[in-house]
Tab-separated table of N, CA and C in Angstrom:
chain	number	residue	atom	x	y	z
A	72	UNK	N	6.933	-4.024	4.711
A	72	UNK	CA	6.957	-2.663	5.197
A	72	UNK	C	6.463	-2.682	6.638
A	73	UNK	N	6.976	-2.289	7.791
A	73	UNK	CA	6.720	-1.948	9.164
A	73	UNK	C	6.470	-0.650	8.773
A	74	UNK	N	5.476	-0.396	9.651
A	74	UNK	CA	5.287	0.972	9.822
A	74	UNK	C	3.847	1.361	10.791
A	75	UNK	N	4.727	2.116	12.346
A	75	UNK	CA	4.063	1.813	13.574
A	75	UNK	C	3.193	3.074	13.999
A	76	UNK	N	3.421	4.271	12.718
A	76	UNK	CA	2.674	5.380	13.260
A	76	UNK	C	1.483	6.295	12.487
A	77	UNK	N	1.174	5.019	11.628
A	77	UNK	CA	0.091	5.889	10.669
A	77	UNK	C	-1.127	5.068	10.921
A	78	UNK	N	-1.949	5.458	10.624
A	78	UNK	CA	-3.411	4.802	10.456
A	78	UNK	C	-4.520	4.058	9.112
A	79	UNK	N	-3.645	4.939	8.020
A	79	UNK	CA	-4.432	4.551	6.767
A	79	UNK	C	-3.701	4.396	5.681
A	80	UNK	N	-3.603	3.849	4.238
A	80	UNK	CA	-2.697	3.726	3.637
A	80	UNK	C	-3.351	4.028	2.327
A	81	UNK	N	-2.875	4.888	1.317
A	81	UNK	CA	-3.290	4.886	-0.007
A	81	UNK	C	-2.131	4.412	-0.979
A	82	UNK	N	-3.351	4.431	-1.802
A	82	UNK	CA	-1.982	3.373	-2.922
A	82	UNK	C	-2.666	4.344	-4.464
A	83	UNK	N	-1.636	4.661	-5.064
A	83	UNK	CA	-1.426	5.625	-5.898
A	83	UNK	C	-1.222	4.917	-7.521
A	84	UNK	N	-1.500	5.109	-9.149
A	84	UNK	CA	-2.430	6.289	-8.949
A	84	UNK	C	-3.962	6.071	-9.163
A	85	UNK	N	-4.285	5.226	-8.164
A	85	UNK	CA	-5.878	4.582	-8.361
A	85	UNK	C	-6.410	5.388	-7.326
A	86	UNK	N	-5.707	6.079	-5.853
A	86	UNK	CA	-6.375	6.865	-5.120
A	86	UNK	C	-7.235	5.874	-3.997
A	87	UNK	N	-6.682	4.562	-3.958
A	87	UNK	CA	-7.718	4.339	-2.628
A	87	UNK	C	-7.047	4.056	-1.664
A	88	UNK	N	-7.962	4.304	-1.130
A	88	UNK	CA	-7.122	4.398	0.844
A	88	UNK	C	-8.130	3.206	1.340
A	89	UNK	N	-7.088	2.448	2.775
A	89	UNK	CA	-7.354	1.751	2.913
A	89	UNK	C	-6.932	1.722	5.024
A	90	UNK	N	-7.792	1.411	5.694
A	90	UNK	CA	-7.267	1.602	7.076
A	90	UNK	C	-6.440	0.693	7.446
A	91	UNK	N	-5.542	1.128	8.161
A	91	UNK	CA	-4.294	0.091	8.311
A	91	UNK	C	-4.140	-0.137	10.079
A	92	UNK	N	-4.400	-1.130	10.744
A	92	UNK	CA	-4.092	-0.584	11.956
A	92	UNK	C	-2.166	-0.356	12.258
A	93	UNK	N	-2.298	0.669	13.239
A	93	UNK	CA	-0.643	0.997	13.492
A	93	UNK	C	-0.054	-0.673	13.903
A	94	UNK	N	1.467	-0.902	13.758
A	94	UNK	CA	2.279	-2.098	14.004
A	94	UNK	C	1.678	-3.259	12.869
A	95	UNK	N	0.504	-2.973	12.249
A	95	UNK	CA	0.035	-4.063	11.623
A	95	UNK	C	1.233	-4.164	10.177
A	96	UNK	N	1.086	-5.131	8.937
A	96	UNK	CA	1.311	-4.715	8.278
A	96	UNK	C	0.474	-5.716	6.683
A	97	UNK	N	1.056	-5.327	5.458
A	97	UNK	CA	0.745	-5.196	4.350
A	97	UNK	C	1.816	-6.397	3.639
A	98	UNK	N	1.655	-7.047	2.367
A	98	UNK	CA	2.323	-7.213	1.307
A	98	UNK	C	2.317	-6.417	0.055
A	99	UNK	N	2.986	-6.359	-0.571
A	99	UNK	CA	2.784	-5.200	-1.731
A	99	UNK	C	3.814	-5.840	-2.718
A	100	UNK	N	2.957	-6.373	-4.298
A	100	UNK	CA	3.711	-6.583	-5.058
A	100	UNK	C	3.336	-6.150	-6.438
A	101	UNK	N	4.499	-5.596	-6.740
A	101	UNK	CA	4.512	-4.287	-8.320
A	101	UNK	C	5.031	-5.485	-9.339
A	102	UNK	N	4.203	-5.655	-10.290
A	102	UNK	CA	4.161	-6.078	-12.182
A	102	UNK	C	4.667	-5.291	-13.113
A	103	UNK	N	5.696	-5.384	-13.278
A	103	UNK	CA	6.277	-4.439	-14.380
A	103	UNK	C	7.608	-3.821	-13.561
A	104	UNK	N	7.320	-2.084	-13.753
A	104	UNK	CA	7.973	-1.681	-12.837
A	104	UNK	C	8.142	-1.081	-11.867
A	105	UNK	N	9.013	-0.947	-10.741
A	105	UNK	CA	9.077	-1.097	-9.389
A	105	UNK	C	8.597	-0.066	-9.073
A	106	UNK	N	7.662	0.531	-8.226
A	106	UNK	CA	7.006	1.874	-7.818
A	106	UNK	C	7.860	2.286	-6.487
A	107	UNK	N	7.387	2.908	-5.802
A	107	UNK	CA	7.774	3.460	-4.396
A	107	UNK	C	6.926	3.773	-3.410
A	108	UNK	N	7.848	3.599	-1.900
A	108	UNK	CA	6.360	3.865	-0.971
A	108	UNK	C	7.053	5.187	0.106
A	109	UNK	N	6.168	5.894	0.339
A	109	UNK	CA	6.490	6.826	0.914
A	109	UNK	C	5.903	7.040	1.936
A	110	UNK	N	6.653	7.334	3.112
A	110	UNK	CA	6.125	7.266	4.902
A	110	UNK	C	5.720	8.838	5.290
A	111	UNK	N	4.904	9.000	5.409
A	111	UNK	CA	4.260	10.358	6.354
A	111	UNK	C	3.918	10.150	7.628
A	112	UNK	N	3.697	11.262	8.670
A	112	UNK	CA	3.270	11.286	10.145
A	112	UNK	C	2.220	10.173	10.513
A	113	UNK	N	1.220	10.186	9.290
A	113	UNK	CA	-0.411	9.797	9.610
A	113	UNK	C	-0.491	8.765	8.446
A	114	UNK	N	0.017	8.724	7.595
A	114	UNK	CA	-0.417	7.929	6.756
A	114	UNK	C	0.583	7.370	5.312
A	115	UNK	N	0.599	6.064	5.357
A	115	UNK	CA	1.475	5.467	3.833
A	115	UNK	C	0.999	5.667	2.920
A	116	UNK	N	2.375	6.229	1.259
A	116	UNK	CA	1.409	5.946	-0.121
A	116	UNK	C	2.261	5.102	-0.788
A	117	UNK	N	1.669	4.071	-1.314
A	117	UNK	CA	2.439	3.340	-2.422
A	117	UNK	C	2.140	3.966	-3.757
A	118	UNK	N	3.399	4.089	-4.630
A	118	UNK	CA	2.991	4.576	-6.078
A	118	UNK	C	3.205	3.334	-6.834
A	119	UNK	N	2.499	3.427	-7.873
A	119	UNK	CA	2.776	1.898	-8.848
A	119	UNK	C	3.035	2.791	-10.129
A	120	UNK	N	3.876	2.689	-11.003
A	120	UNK	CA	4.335	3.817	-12.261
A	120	UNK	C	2.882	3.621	-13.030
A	121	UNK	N	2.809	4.678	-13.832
A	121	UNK	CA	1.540	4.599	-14.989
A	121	UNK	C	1.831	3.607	-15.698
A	122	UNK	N	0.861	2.937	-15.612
A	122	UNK	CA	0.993	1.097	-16.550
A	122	UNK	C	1.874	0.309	-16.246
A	123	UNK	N	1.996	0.396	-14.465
A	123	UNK	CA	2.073	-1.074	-13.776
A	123	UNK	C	1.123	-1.411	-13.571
A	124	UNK	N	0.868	-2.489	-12.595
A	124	UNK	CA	0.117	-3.303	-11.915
A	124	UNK	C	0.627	-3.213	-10.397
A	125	UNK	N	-0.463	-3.512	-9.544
A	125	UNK	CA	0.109	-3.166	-8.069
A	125	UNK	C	-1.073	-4.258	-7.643
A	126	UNK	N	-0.250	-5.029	-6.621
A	126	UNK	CA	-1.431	-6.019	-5.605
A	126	UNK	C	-0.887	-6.139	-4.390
A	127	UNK	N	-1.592	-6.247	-3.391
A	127	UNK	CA	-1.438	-6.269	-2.058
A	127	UNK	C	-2.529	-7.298	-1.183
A	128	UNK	N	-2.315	-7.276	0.031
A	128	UNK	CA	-2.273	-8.382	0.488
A	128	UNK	C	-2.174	-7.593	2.325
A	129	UNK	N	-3.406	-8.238	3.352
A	129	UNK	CA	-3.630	-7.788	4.564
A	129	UNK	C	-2.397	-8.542	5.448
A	130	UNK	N	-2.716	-8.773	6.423
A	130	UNK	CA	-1.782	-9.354	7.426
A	130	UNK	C	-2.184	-10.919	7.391
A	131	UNK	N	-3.619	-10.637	7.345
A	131	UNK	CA	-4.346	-12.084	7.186
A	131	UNK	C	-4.286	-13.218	6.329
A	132	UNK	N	-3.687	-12.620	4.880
A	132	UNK	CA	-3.422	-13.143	3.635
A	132	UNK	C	-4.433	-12.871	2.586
A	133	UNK	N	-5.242	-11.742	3.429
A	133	UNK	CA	-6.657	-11.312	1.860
A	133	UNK	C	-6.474	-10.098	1.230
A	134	UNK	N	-6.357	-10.849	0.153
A	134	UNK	CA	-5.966	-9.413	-0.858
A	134	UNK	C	-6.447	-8.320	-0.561
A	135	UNK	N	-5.908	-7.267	-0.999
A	135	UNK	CA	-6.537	-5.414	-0.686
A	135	UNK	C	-7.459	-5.725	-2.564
A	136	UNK	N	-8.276	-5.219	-2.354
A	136	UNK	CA	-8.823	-5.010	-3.933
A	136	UNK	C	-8.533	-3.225	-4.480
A	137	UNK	N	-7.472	-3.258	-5.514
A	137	UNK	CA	-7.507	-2.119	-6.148
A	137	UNK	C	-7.591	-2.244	-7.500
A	138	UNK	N	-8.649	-1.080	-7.394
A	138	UNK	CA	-9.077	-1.050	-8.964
A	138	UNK	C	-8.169	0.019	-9.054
């Protein structure tokens, strides 16, 4: 996912947000089935369906921790 004009990113439906710098980016990988991510002015949400699994991953290669 590119994405050059937001600042923070939540990931859905665990509710945590996470600061993202702009141009930076993310890995994001869904267990089960496939969720969706949705682009706003200020900020990304990834959804993961009720009773997936969702993991992600910085630019750096260190996981995001969502509970």
């Amino acid at each position: 996912m590119l994405w050059r004009s937001g600042n923070f990113l939540m990931l859905e439906p665990v509710a945590e947000e996470f600061a993202i710098p702009a141009g930076d980016h993310i890995v994001v990988e869904w267990i089960g089935e496939m969720g969706e991510i949705s682009l706003e002015s200020d900020h990304a949400v990834i959804h993961s369906p009720m009773g997936g699994d969702i993991r992600a991953w910085d630019s750096n290669g260190v996981e995001i921790r969502i509970w």
